[in-house]
Coordinates of C-alpha atoms in Angstrom, one line a residue:
X1 CA 9.8 7.2 -12.2
X2 CA 10.2 5.7 -8.7
X3 CA 13.2 5.8 -6.6
X4 CA 15.2 3.4 -8.2
X5 CA 15.6 -0.6 -7.9
X6 CA 17.6 -2.8 -5.5
X7 CA 19.6 -5.0 -6.9
X8 CA 18.2 -4.9 -10.4
X9 CA 14.8 -6.6 -9.2
X10 CA 12.3 -4.6 -7.5
X11 CA 8.6 -4.9 -7.2
X12 CA 7.6 -3.2 -3.9
X13 CA 5.0 -0.1 -3.8
X14 CA 7.7 1.7 -1.7
X15 CA 9.8 2.6 -4.9
X16 CA 7.1 5.1 -5.5
X17 CA 7.3 8.5 -3.9
X18 CA 5.0 11.3 -3.4
X19 CA 4.9 15.1 -2.6
X20 CA 2.2 17.1 -0.5
X21 CA 1.1 20.2 -2.5
X22 CA -1.0 23.4 -2.2
X23 CA -4.5 23.8 -3.8
X24 CA -4.1 24.4 -7.7
X25 CA -7.1 24.7 -10.0
X26 CA -4.7 23.8 -13.0
X27 CA -4.0 20.2 -12.1
X28 CA -2.0 19.4 -15.4
X29 CA 0.0 22.0 -14.8
X30 CA 0.6 20.6 -11.1
X31 CA 1.3 17.3 -12.1
X32 CA 3.6 18.9 -14.8
X33 CA 5.7 20.5 -12.5
X34 CA 6.0 17.7 -9.9
X35 CA 6.2 14.8 -11.7
X36 CA 7.3 15.3 -15.4
X37 CA 10.5 17.6 -14.6
X38 CA 11.3 16.0 -11.1
X39 CA 11.0 12.1 -10.3
X40 CA 8.0 12.6 -7.9
X41 CA 5.6 9.6 -8.9
X42 CA 2.3 10.9 -7.4
X43 CA 1.0 14.5 -5.8
X44 CA -1.1 14.6 -2.5
X45 CA -3.2 17.6 -3.4
X46 CA -6.2 19.5 -2.2
X47 CA -9.3 18.6 -4.3
X48 CA -11.5 21.9 -3.2
X49 CA -10.7 25.6 -2.6
X50 CA -9.2 25.8 1.0
X51 CA -11.5 29.1 1.6
X52 CA -14.7 26.8 0.6
X53 CA -17.2 26.6 3.4
X54 CA -21.2 25.2 2.3
X55 CA -22.5 27.3 5.3
X56 CA -21.3 30.7 3.2
X57 CA -23.3 29.8 0.3
X58 CA -26.3 31.8 -0.1
X59 CA -29.7 29.5 0.7
X60 CA -31.2 30.4 -2.7
X61 CA -28.1 29.2 -4.5
X62 CA -27.5 26.2 -2.6
X63 CA -29.3 24.0 -4.9
X64 CA -27.5 24.9 -8.0
X65 CA -24.1 25.6 -6.4
X66 CA -21.2 23.7 -7.7
X67 CA -18.4 23.0 -5.2
X68 CA -15.0 24.8 -5.9
X69 CA -13.3 21.5 -7.0
X70 CA -10.1 21.3 -8.5
X71 CA -10.5 21.7 -12.4
X72 CA -12.8 19.4 -14.1
X73 CA -12.3 15.4 -14.5
X74 CA -11.7 15.8 -17.9
X75 CA -8.7 17.7 -17.5
X76 CA -6.7 14.7 -16.7
X77 CA -7.2 10.9 -18.1
X78 CA -8.9 8.4 -15.7
X79 CA -5.4 6.8 -15.9
X80 CA -3.7 9.9 -14.7
X81 CA -6.1 10.7 -12.1
X82 CA -5.8 7.1 -10.3
X83 CA -2.2 7.0 -10.8
X84 CA -0.6 10.2 -10.2
X85 CA -3.3 11.9 -7.7
X86 CA -4.2 11.3 -4.0
X87 CA -6.9 13.4 -3.0
X88 CA -6.0 15.5 0.1
X89 CA -9.2 16.1 2.3
X90 CA -9.6 19.9 3.6
X91 CA -7.7 20.1 6.6
X92 CA -9.8 22.6 8.2
X93 CA -12.4 20.0 8.8
X94 CA -13.4 19.3 12.2
X95 CA -16.6 16.8 12.9
X96 CA -16.1 16.8 16.6
X97 CA -16.3 20.6 16.8
X98 CA -18.4 22.5 19.7
X99 CA -19.6 24.9 17.0
X100 CA -22.4 23.0 15.1
X101 CA -21.7 25.3 11.9
X102 CA -18.2 24.1 11.6
X103 CA -19.1 20.4 12.6
X104 CA -22.3 20.5 9.9
X105 CA -19.5 22.4 7.6
X106 CA -17.0 19.8 8.0
X107 CA -19.2 16.9 7.3
X108 CA -20.8 18.3 4.3
X109 CA -17.3 19.2 2.9
X110 CA -15.8 15.5 3.9
X111 CA -18.8 14.0 1.9
X112 CA -18.5 16.2 -1.1
X113 CA -14.9 15.6 -1.6
X114 CA -14.8 11.8 -0.9
X115 CA -17.7 11.8 -3.7
X116 CA -15.4 13.5 -5.9
X117 CA -12.5 11.5 -5.5
X118 CA -14.7 8.2 -6.2
X119 CA -16.0 10.1 -9.3
X120 CA -12.5 10.7 -10.5
X121 CA -11.4 6.9 -9.6
X122 CA -8.4 7.9 -7.3
X123 CA -7.1 5.4 -5.5
X124 CA -6.6 6.7 -2.0
X125 CA -7.5 10.1 0.1
X126 CA -5.7 11.3 2.8
X127 CA -8.0 12.5 5.7
X128 CA -6.5 15.1 8.2
X129 CA -5.6 14.2 11.5
X130 CA -8.4 14.5 14.3
X131 CA -8.3 17.8 15.9
X132 CA -8.6 16.3 19.7
X133 CA -8.6 13.0 21.7
X134 CA -12.4 12.8 20.9
X135 CA -12.9 11.8 17.5
X136 CA -16.2 9.9 17.6
X137 CA -18.4 11.8 15.2
X138 CA -15.2 12.0 12.6
X139 CA -14.9 8.3 13.2
X140 CA -18.6 7.8 12.6
X141 CA -19.0 9.9 9.3
X142 CA -15.8 8.2 8.2
X143 CA -17.4 5.1 9.1
X144 CA -20.4 5.6 7.1
X145 CA -18.4 6.4 3.9
X146 CA -16.3 3.5 4.1
X147 CA -19.7 1.1 3.9
X148 CA -20.0 2.7 0.6
X149 CA -16.8 2.8 -0.9
X150 CA -15.6 0.5 -3.8
X151 CA -11.8 0.4 -3.9
X152 CA -10.7 3.5 -2.5
X153 CA -8.5 3.4 0.4
X154 CA -8.8 6.1 3.3
X155 CA -5.2 7.4 4.7
X156 CA -5.8 8.6 8.1
X157 CA -3.2 11.0 9.2
X158 CA -1.8 10.7 12.2
X159 CA 1.5 12.2 14.0
X160 CA 4.4 9.7 14.9
X161 CA 4.1 11.2 18.5
X162 CA 4.3 9.7 22.2
X163 CA 5.7 11.6 25.2
X164 CA 8.0 9.8 27.1
X165 CA 6.5 9.2 30.5
X166 CA 9.7 7.9 32.0
X167 CA 11.1 11.5 32.0
X168 CA 10.8 13.9 35.2
X169 CA 8.5 16.8 35.3
X170 CA 6.2 15.6 32.7
X171 CA 2.6 15.8 33.3
X172 CA 1.1 12.4 33.1
X173 CA -2.1 13.6 32.4
X174 CA -1.5 15.5 29.3
X175 CA 0.6 12.8 27.9
X176 CA 0.2 12.4 24.3
X177 CA 0.5 8.8 22.4
X178 CA -0.9 9.3 19.0
X179 CA -1.5 5.6 18.6
X180 CA -4.3 5.7 21.1
X181 CA -6.2 8.1 18.9
X182 CA -5.4 6.1 15.9
X183 CA -6.8 3.0 17.9
X184 CA -10.1 4.9 19.0
X185 CA -10.5 5.8 15.4
X186 CA -10.2 2.2 14.1
X187 CA -12.4 0.6 16.6
X188 CA -15.2 3.1 15.7
X189 CA -14.7 2.0 12.3
X190 CA -14.6 -1.6 13.0
X191 CA -11.1 -2.5 11.9
X192 CA -12.2 -1.5 8.4
X193 CA -9.7 -3.0 5.8
X194 CA -9.7 0.2 3.9
X195 CA -8.7 2.6 6.5
X196 CA -5.1 2.9 6.8
X197 CA -2.7 5.1 8.4
X198 CA -0.6 7.8 6.9
X199 CA 2.4 8.4 9.4
X200 CA 3.5 12.1 9.9
X201 CA 7.2 11.6 10.6
X202 CA 8.5 14.6 12.8
X203 CA 11.9 15.9 13.9
X204 CA 12.1 14.1 17.1
X205 CA 11.2 10.0 17.3
X206 CA 9.6 8.2 20.4
X207 CA 11.7 5.1 21.5
X208 CA 12.1 2.0 19.1
X209 CA 9.7 0.0 21.2
X210 CA 6.8 2.3 20.7
X211 CA 7.6 3.0 16.9
X212 CA 7.6 -1.1 16.7
X213 CA 3.7 -1.3 17.2
X214 CA 3.4 0.8 13.7
X215 CA 4.9 -1.9 11.7
X216 CA 1.6 -4.3 12.4
X217 CA -0.8 -1.7 11.8
X218 CA -1.9 -1.0 8.0
X219 CA 0.6 2.4 7.6
X220 CA 0.3 2.9 3.6
X221 CA 2.3 6.3 3.8
X222 CA 5.1 7.8 5.9
X223 CA 4.7 11.7 5.6
X224 CA 8.4 13.2 6.1
X225 CA 8.5 17.0 6.7
X226 CA 11.4 19.0 5.7
X227 CA 12.3 20.3 9.0
X228 CA 12.7 16.8 10.0
X229 CA 15.8 16.7 7.7
X230 CA 19.3 17.9 9.1
X231 CA 21.9 19.5 7.0
X232 CA 25.3 17.2 5.8
X233 CA 28.7 18.9 5.2
X234 CA 27.7 19.8 1.7
X235 CA 24.7 21.5 2.6
X236 CA 22.5 19.0 1.2
X237 CA 19.3 17.5 3.4
X238 CA 19.8 14.4 5.2
X239 CA 18.2 12.3 8.1
X240 CA 19.4 11.1 11.4
X241 CA 20.5 7.6 12.2
X242 CA 16.9 6.8 13.9
X243 CA 15.4 8.4 10.9
X244 CA 17.1 6.6 8.6
X245 CA 16.4 3.0 10.3
X246 CA 13.0 3.9 10.4
X247 CA 12.5 4.9 6.9
X248 CA 14.6 1.8 5.8
X249 CA 11.8 -0.2 8.1
X250 CA 8.9 1.6 6.1
X251 CA 10.4 0.6 2.7
X252 CA 10.7 -3.2 3.6
X253 CA 7.2 -3.1 4.7
X254 CA 6.1 -1.6 1.3
X255 CA 5.1 2.0 2.7
X256 CA 5.2 4.9 0.6
X257 CA 7.2 7.8 1.5
X258 CA 5.6 11.6 1.0
X259 CA 7.4 14.8 1.1
X260 CA 6.1 17.6 2.6
X261 CA 6.7 21.3 3.4
X262 CA 8.6 24.4 2.2
X263 CA 12.3 23.7 1.4
X264 CA 14.7 24.5 4.0
X265 CA 18.0 24.1 2.3
X266 CA 19.8 26.6 0.3
X267 CA 21.7 24.4 -2.2
X268 CA 24.5 26.5 -4.2
X269 CA 23.3 26.6 -8.0
X270 CA 27.0 25.6 -9.3
X271 CA 26.9 22.2 -6.7
X272 CA 23.3 20.9 -8.0
X273 CA 23.2 17.3 -8.0
X274 CA 21.3 14.5 -5.9
X275 CA 22.0 14.3 -2.2
X276 CA 23.3 10.8 -3.1
X277 CA 25.8 12.2 -6.1
X278 CA 23.6 11.3 -8.8
X279 CA 23.6 14.4 -11.1
X280 CA 20.8 15.2 -13.1
X281 CA 22.4 16.1 -16.3
X282 CA 19.1 16.6 -18.3
X283 CA 17.9 19.3 -16.0
X284 CA 18.2 23.0 -16.1
X285 CA 19.2 24.5 -12.5
X286 CA 16.3 27.0 -13.0
X287 CA 13.7 24.5 -13.4
X288 CA 14.8 22.2 -10.6
X289 CA 11.9 21.4 -8.2
X290 CA 12.5 23.2 -5.0
X291 CA 12.2 19.7 -3.2
X292 CA 14.2 17.8 -5.2
X293 CA 17.3 17.3 -3.0
X294 CA 14.9 15.6 -0.5
X295 CA 13.5 13.3 -3.1
X296 CA 17.1 12.7 -4.2
X297 CA 18.0 11.9 -0.5
X298 CA 15.0 9.5 0.0
X299 CA 16.0 7.7 -3.3
X300 CA 19.6 7.2 -1.9
X301 CA 18.5 5.7 1.2
X302 CA 16.1 3.3 -1.1
X303 CA 18.9 2.5 -3.3
X304 CA 21.3 1.8 -0.5
X305 CA 19.4 -0.9 1.1
X306 CA 20.4 -4.5 1.0
X307 CA 18.8 -6.4 -2.5
X308 CA 16.8 -9.4 -1.3
X309 CA 18.0 -12.5 -0.8
X310 CA 16.9 -15.5 -3.3
X311 CA 14.9 -17.0 -0.4
X312 CA 13.4 -13.8 0.6
X313 CA 12.2 -13.5 -3.1
X314 CA 11.0 -16.9 -3.3
X315 CA 9.0 -16.0 0.3
X316 CA 7.7 -12.8 -0.9
X317 CA 4.4 -14.3 -2.2
X318 CA 3.8 -16.1 1.0
X319 CA 4.3 -13.0 3.0
X320 CA 1.1 -12.4 5.4
X321 CA -0.6 -15.1 3.6
X322 CA -2.8 -17.4 5.9
X323 CA -2.4 -21.1 4.8
X324 CA -4.1 -24.1 6.3
X325 CA -1.5 -26.3 8.4
X326 CA -0.8 -29.2 6.9
X327 CA -2.6 -32.8 7.4
X328 CA -0.2 -35.3 6.8
X329 CA -1.6 -38.1 9.0
X330 CA -5.2 -37.6 7.3
X331 CA -3.9 -36.7 3.8
X332 CA -0.9 -37.8 1.5
X333 CA 1.2 -35.3 0.6
X334 CA 1.4 -34.2 -3.2
X335 CA 4.6 -34.2 -5.3
X336 CA 5.1 -30.7 -5.2
X337 CA 4.8 -30.3 -1.2
X338 CA 7.3 -33.0 -1.1
X339 CA 9.7 -31.2 -3.5
X340 CA 9.7 -27.7 -1.5
X341 CA 10.5 -29.3 1.6
X342 CA 13.5 -31.4 -0.1
X343 CA 15.1 -28.2 -1.4
X344 CA 15.8 -27.4 2.2
X345 CA 19.3 -28.1 2.4
X346 CA 20.1 -26.4 5.8
X347 CA 17.4 -28.8 7.3
X348 CA 18.9 -31.9 5.9
X349 CA 22.8 -30.6 6.8
X350 CA 21.5 -30.5 10.4
X351 CA 20.0 -33.9 10.3
X352 CA 23.2 -35.4 8.7
X353 CA 25.3 -33.9 11.6
X354 CA 22.8 -35.0 14.2
X355 CA 23.2 -38.7 12.8
X356 CA 26.9 -38.6 12.5
X357 CA 27.2 -37.4 15.9
X358 CA 24.6 -40.4 17.2
X359 CA 26.9 -42.9 14.9
X360 CA 30.1 -41.9 16.6
X361 CA 28.6 -42.0 20.0
X362 CA 27.0 -45.4 19.4
X363 CA 29.5 -47.3 17.5
X364 CA 33.2 -46.7 19.0
X365 CA 36.2 -46.6 16.5
X366 CA 37.3 -49.9 17.5
X367 CA 33.9 -51.8 16.3
X368 CA 33.4 -49.4 13.0
X369 CA 34.3 -52.4 10.7
X370 CA 32.1 -55.0 12.3
X371 CA 29.1 -53.6 14.1
X372 CA 26.1 -52.7 11.7
X373 CA 23.9 -49.8 13.1
X374 CA 19.9 -50.4 12.5
X375 CA 18.7 -47.0 11.7
X376 CA 14.9 -46.4 10.8
X377 CA 13.5 -43.4 9.1
X378 CA 9.7 -43.4 10.0
X379 CA 7.7 -40.9 7.6
X380 CA 10.7 -41.4 4.8
X381 CA 8.9 -39.3 2.2
X382 CA 10.6 -39.4 -1.2
X383 CA 13.8 -40.3 0.9
X384 CA 15.8 -37.2 1.8
X385 CA 16.5 -38.5 5.1
X386 CA 17.4 -41.8 4.1
X387 CA 20.1 -39.7 1.7
X388 CA 21.3 -37.7 4.9
X389 CA 21.5 -41.3 7.2
X390 CA 23.8 -42.9 4.3
X391 CA 25.8 -39.7 3.9
X392 CA 26.5 -39.5 7.9
X393 CA 27.3 -43.3 7.6
X394 CA 29.6 -42.9 4.9
X395 CA 31.2 -39.4 6.6
X396 CA 31.6 -41.4 10.1
X397 CA 32.8 -44.5 8.5
X398 CA 30.0 -46.6 9.9
X399 CA 28.0 -49.8 8.7
X400 CA 24.0 -48.8 8.3
X401 CA 21.1 -51.1 7.6
X402 CA 18.1 -48.7 7.0
X403 CA 14.8 -49.4 7.0
X404 CA 12.5 -46.6 5.5
X405 CA 8.8 -46.8 6.7
X406 CA 6.5 -44.5 4.9
X407 CA 2.3 -44.8 4.7
X408 CA 1.8 -42.5 1.5
X409 CA 2.1 -45.3 -1.4
X410 CA 2.7 -42.9 -4.1
X411 CA 6.1 -41.5 -2.0
X412 CA 6.9 -45.3 -2.0
X413 CA 7.0 -45.6 -5.8
X414 CA 9.6 -42.7 -5.8
X415 CA 11.6 -44.2 -3.0
X416 CA 11.6 -47.5 -4.8
X417 CA 13.1 -45.7 -8.0
X418 CA 15.7 -43.8 -5.6
X419 CA 17.0 -47.0 -4.0
X420 CA 17.0 -48.7 -7.4
X421 CA 18.6 -45.7 -9.0
X422 CA 21.5 -45.0 -6.1
X423 CA 22.3 -48.6 -5.9
X424 CA 21.2 -49.0 -2.1
X425 CA 19.3 -52.0 -2.8
X426 CA 21.6 -53.9 -0.2
X427 CA 21.2 -51.1 2.6
X428 CA 17.6 -49.8 2.4
X429 CA 14.4 -51.8 3.0
X430 CA 11.4 -50.0 2.1
X431 CA 8.2 -50.6 4.2
X432 CA 5.0 -49.4 2.9
X433 CA 3.2 -48.7 6.0
X434 CA 1.5 -46.4 8.7
X435 CA 4.4 -46.5 11.3
X436 CA 1.8 -46.8 13.9
X437 CA 0.5 -50.2 12.5
X438 CA 4.2 -51.6 11.5
X439 CA 5.4 -54.9 13.4
X440 CA 9.5 -54.3 12.7
X441 CA 11.4 -57.7 12.4
X442 CA 14.0 -56.1 14.6
X443 CA 14.7 -53.0 16.9
X444 CA 16.7 -49.9 15.9
X445 CA 19.5 -48.3 17.3
X446 CA 18.7 -45.1 16.0
X447 CA 14.8 -43.6 14.9
X448 CA 14.7 -40.7 12.8
X449 CA 11.7 -38.5 12.0
X450 CA 10.7 -35.5 10.5
X451 CA 7.2 -34.9 11.7
X452 CA 7.6 -31.6 13.4
X453 CA 5.1 -28.9 12.3
X454 CA 5.5 -25.0 12.7
X455 CA 4.3 -25.5 16.5
X456 CA 6.4 -28.3 16.8
X457 CA 3.8 -30.9 17.9
X458 CA 0.9 -29.4 15.6
X459 CA 1.4 -32.2 12.8
X460 CA 1.2 -35.3 15.7
X461 CA 5.0 -36.0 16.0
X462 CA 4.4 -37.1 19.6
X463 CA 1.5 -39.3 18.7
X464 CA 3.4 -41.0 15.7
X465 CA 6.8 -41.4 17.8
X466 CA 4.8 -43.1 20.7
X467 CA 3.7 -45.5 18.3
X468 CA 6.8 -46.1 16.6
X469 CA 8.9 -46.1 20.0
X470 CA 8.1 -49.8 20.6
X471 CA 10.5 -50.8 17.8
X472 CA 13.5 -48.9 19.5
X473 CA 15.9 -50.4 21.4
X474 CA 15.5 -49.6 25.2
X475 CA 19.0 -47.5 24.7
X476 CA 18.1 -46.2 21.5
X477 CA 18.4 -42.7 20.1
X478 CA 15.7 -40.6 18.7
X479 CA 16.6 -37.9 16.2
X480 CA 14.9 -35.6 17.4
X481 CA 14.8 -36.1 20.9
X482 CA 13.1 -33.3 22.0
X483 CA 11.1 -30.0 20.9
X484 CA 9.5 -27.0 22.4
X485 CA 6.7 -24.9 21.0
X486 CA 6.9 -21.4 21.9
X487 CA 4.4 -18.1 21.5
X488 CA 4.3 -14.4 21.5
X489 CA 1.5 -11.7 21.4
X490 CA 1.6 -9.6 17.8
X491 CA -0.1 -7.1 16.4
X492 CA -1.0 -8.1 13.1
X493 CA -3.9 -5.7 11.5
X494 CA -3.8 -7.7 8.2
X495 CA -3.8 -11.1 9.4
X496 CA -7.0 -10.0 11.6
X497 CA -8.7 -8.5 8.6
X498 CA -8.1 -11.3 6.4
X499 CA -9.7 -13.7 8.9
X500 CA -12.5 -11.7 10.0
X501 CA -13.3 -11.2 5.7
X502 CA -14.5 -14.6 6.3
X503 CA -17.3 -13.6 8.6
X504 CA -17.2 -16.8 10.5
X505 CA -16.4 -17.9 14.0
X506 CA -14.5 -21.1 12.4
X507 CA -11.7 -18.8 10.7
X508 CA -11.2 -17.1 14.1
X509 CA -10.9 -20.4 15.9
X510 CA -8.2 -22.2 13.3
X511 CA -4.5 -21.6 13.6
X512 CA -2.9 -20.7 10.2
X513 CA 0.9 -21.3 8.9
X514 CA 2.0 -17.7 7.9
X515 CA 5.3 -16.1 6.9
X516 CA 5.0 -13.1 9.3
X517 CA 5.9 -9.6 7.9
X518 CA 3.5 -7.0 8.6
X519 CA 3.4 -7.7 12.4
X520 CA 4.6 -6.0 15.4
X521 CA 6.0 -8.5 17.8
X522 CA 5.2 -7.1 21.2
X523 CA 6.9 -9.1 24.0
X524 CA 9.9 -11.9 24.1
X525 CA 8.5 -15.4 22.9
X526 CA 8.0 -17.7 26.1
X527 CA 8.0 -22.0 25.9
X528 CA 4.7 -23.6 26.0
X529 CA 4.7 -27.4 25.3
X530 CA 7.8 -29.9 25.6
X531 CA 8.1 -33.6 24.3
X532 CA 10.9 -35.8 25.0
X533 CA 11.4 -39.1 22.7
X534 CA 12.0 -41.9 23.5
X535 CA 9.4 -41.2 26.6
X536 CA 9.0 -44.4 28.7
X537 CA 7.2 -42.7 31.5
X538 CA 4.3 -45.5 32.7
X539 CA 1.5 -42.8 32.3
X540 CA 2.3 -41.3 29.1
X541 CA 0.1 -38.5 28.1
X542 CA -0.1 -36.0 25.4
X543 CA -2.3 -33.6 26.7
X544 CA -0.9 -30.1 27.9
X545 CA -2.0 -27.2 29.5
X546 CA 0.2 -23.7 30.1
X547 CA -0.7 -20.5 31.5
X548 CA 1.7 -17.8 30.2
X549 CA 2.0 -14.1 31.3
X550 CA 3.7 -11.5 28.9
X551 CA 4.7 -8.2 29.9
X552 CA 4.9 -5.5 27.1
X553 CA 7.9 -3.2 27.9
X554 CA 6.2 0.2 29.3
X555 CA 7.8 2.5 26.8
X556 CA 6.0 0.5 24.2
X557 CA 2.7 2.5 25.4
X558 CA -0.6 0.8 24.6
X559 CA -0.9 -2.5 22.1
X560 CA -3.4 -4.1 20.3
X561 CA -3.2 -8.0 20.2
X562 CA -4.7 -9.5 17.4
X563 CA -3.3 -12.9 18.5
X564 CA -0.3 -14.8 18.9
X565 CA 2.6 -16.2 16.8
X566 CA 4.0 -19.7 17.3
X567 CA 7.2 -21.3 17.0
X568 CA 9.4 -24.2 18.0
X569 CA 13.0 -25.4 18.5
X570 CA 14.1 -29.0 18.4
X571 CA 16.9 -30.9 19.9
X572 CA 17.8 -33.1 17.0
X573 CA 20.8 -34.6 19.1
X574 CA 22.8 -33.4 21.8
X575 CA 23.9 -29.8 20.6
X576 CA 22.3 -29.9 17.3
X577 CA 19.1 -28.4 17.2
X578 CA 16.8 -26.8 14.4
X579 CA 14.2 -24.4 14.6
X580 CA 12.2 -21.2 13.9
X581 CA 11.9 -19.6 17.3
X582 CA 13.1 -16.0 16.3
X583 CA 15.9 -15.8 18.9
X584 CA 17.7 -18.9 18.2
X585 CA 16.2 -19.7 14.4
X586 CA 18.3 -22.0 12.1
X587 CA 19.5 -19.6 9.7
X588 CA 18.5 -19.8 6.2
X589 CA 16.2 -22.9 6.4
X590 CA 12.5 -22.5 4.9
X591 CA 10.7 -25.7 5.7
X592 CA 8.6 -23.8 8.3
X593 CA 6.6 -20.8 8.7
X594 CA 5.3 -19.5 11.9
X595 CA 1.7 -20.5 13.2
X596 CA -0.9 -17.8 13.9
X597 CA -3.7 -18.3 16.6
X598 CA -6.3 -15.4 16.0
X599 CA -8.4 -13.8 18.9
X600 CA -11.9 -13.2 17.7
X601 CA -11.6 -9.8 19.6
X602 CA -8.2 -8.2 19.6
X603 CA -7.4 -6.9 23.0
X604 CA -5.8 -3.7 23.9
X605 CA -3.1 -4.1 26.6
X606 CA -2.1 -0.9 28.3
X607 CA 1.5 0.0 29.6
X608 CA 2.5 -2.1 32.6
X609 CA -0.7 -4.4 32.5
X610 CA 0.4 -8.0 32.2
X611 CA -1.4 -10.2 29.5
X612 CA -2.2 -14.0 30.6
X613 CA -2.7 -16.3 28.2
X614 CA -3.8 -20.0 28.5
X615 CA -3.2 -22.7 25.7
X616 CA -4.5 -26.3 25.8
X617 CA -3.4 -29.7 23.9
X618 CA -6.5 -31.6 24.0
X619 CA -6.4 -35.3 22.6
X620 CA -9.6 -37.6 21.5
X621 CA -9.8 -40.4 19.9
X622 CA -9.6 -39.8 16.8
X623 CA -8.1 -35.8 16.6
X624 CA -5.7 -33.4 18.6
X625 CA -6.8 -30.0 18.8
X626 CA -5.7 -26.6 20.8
X627 CA -7.6 -24.2 22.7
X628 CA -6.6 -21.1 23.6
X629 CA -8.3 -18.1 25.7
X630 CA -7.0 -14.8 27.2
X631 CA -7.7 -13.9 31.0
X632 CA -6.0 -10.8 31.8
X633 CA -6.6 -7.6 31.1
X634 CA -9.9 -9.0 30.3
X635 CA -11.4 -12.4 29.6
X636 CA -11.8 -13.9 26.0
X637 CA -14.0 -16.7 25.5
X638 CA -12.3 -20.2 24.8
X639 CA -11.2 -20.4 21.5
X640 CA -11.9 -23.9 19.4
X641 CA -13.7 -25.4 22.4
X642 CA -13.8 -29.4 21.7
X643 CA -11.9 -28.6 18.5
X644 CA -15.2 -27.8 16.9
X645 CA -13.5 -25.5 14.4
X646 CA -9.9 -26.8 14.1
X647 CA -8.4 -30.0 14.6
X648 CA -5.7 -32.4 13.5
X649 CA -7.0 -36.0 12.5
X650 CA -5.5 -38.9 13.9

């Protein structure tokens, strides 16, 4: 049934809501009561009678004994088992118990229940939370199971809990941070991609920074307990503002909600309706599910969310999808790639603003009718910057002579058609040549280019513009005039697992373009490399080295760094800028996603411990590449030494 739709368009997994139930050996009745009549989409149900203990079975009956599972596999169709039932592993199991009988019973039961769930083709099983800080045997056993699983996900139940160590009178030896529990467990299980988190949402929440870590972790479900709900003026359940914000954040990350616990709100029969004022006219109040008002409130939160913008819908398929960066110097771009970038009207509006300002500075009003400005578009593609330049000239009343320099012979064909179609033959000269090799017939007043990559200089803008600079007048203007790259440490469990799945070194030493979504940004960005144009320094060198230190806020707790997100910000001309650095990103621009530099081994950073990272931009005769490493809190290997795995060809 789902929680509804946002703006009439929705394909998110988070629109499905589940309910945690008690053991019931009549599974069809359990489904009928919780799904058919109420609007829940799936149940999280125990698979085995909670009183079952393998050690209590008589030894002589053990070989023929059948565990007390909840009904036969035949009571539901395979599609019903798969779509509507999540298996809840017995909550009593304790694989790290001091008691050997408990430990052995726990291991036997866990394996029996997972085997039964696999037989039923369940999509997921909910594992109980580890009983103590030590969970090595539990994790070992789960890791064994994961090696043999085909498609089923295992959700480890973890309470969303972190004591505030800034509070007075708190015993620092007994601080509880449940993220540490999850981190230990997943490290023992080697970051297995089928091991996920089911977060128990309690009545009190940790700090915003502490919660933020979980958005980079593989959280599949949020279990909200009925005692986490407050009561509104009409007697209905509702959530605090901070809980609302958390649940909305989870909805945006395709996390499903499960409601758990007994009803704690007595709603008068005569006012029965939903907390969101959507009365269910088809339901007799006597058949009403006891948790219906909680479901209605969660549905209300879901439907209240802003619908996705058109840009967000377009980008949905790119979220957390790793792409190799473009090699525009080595490769000629395809028409489809050009078309995608040309649709970014915001980018070209910024360029037009910058060119207009440069023209006004270059030619005073008194000389506008007589002076002709020579403008060169280097890397003209199919002509969007040529168009922006001519529109700027028209807007400012300045005369232009445009050279459109493009090395891709296929794009040059389109350029010729555009010039002819628009009647620009007397204004625009098309040059089919690499800008680094062209001998210009005259010098330019303004040099315009769009050679920037996600990390600013990663598509070799410095090298290209150094080559083109020789045909810019000594007092000429380059648009852009400068650009700076930025990085920040991130938790990105999905990205890390996607890189790891290739099982080789090369992919861990490659920088990827990616629309970051399920990530936790652990500290503010810091600038890395800056390039200025034109650059008339006598010892010109595009090699760079930068050492950076990041401090993760103390109230965040420990964090796992899977790599670094990279961005850029460019000054086109004077106060006209464009970029993707999060704190000053140009709104509604989609030409660039962030870049991701992975770490071969994720690094755990403790509260208050600095994270020190080193980045190099290296230049050879035929290629440019980056190298990176971490030196604190522990050293990592140098990534991509000598450009052995990833480089950009000159």
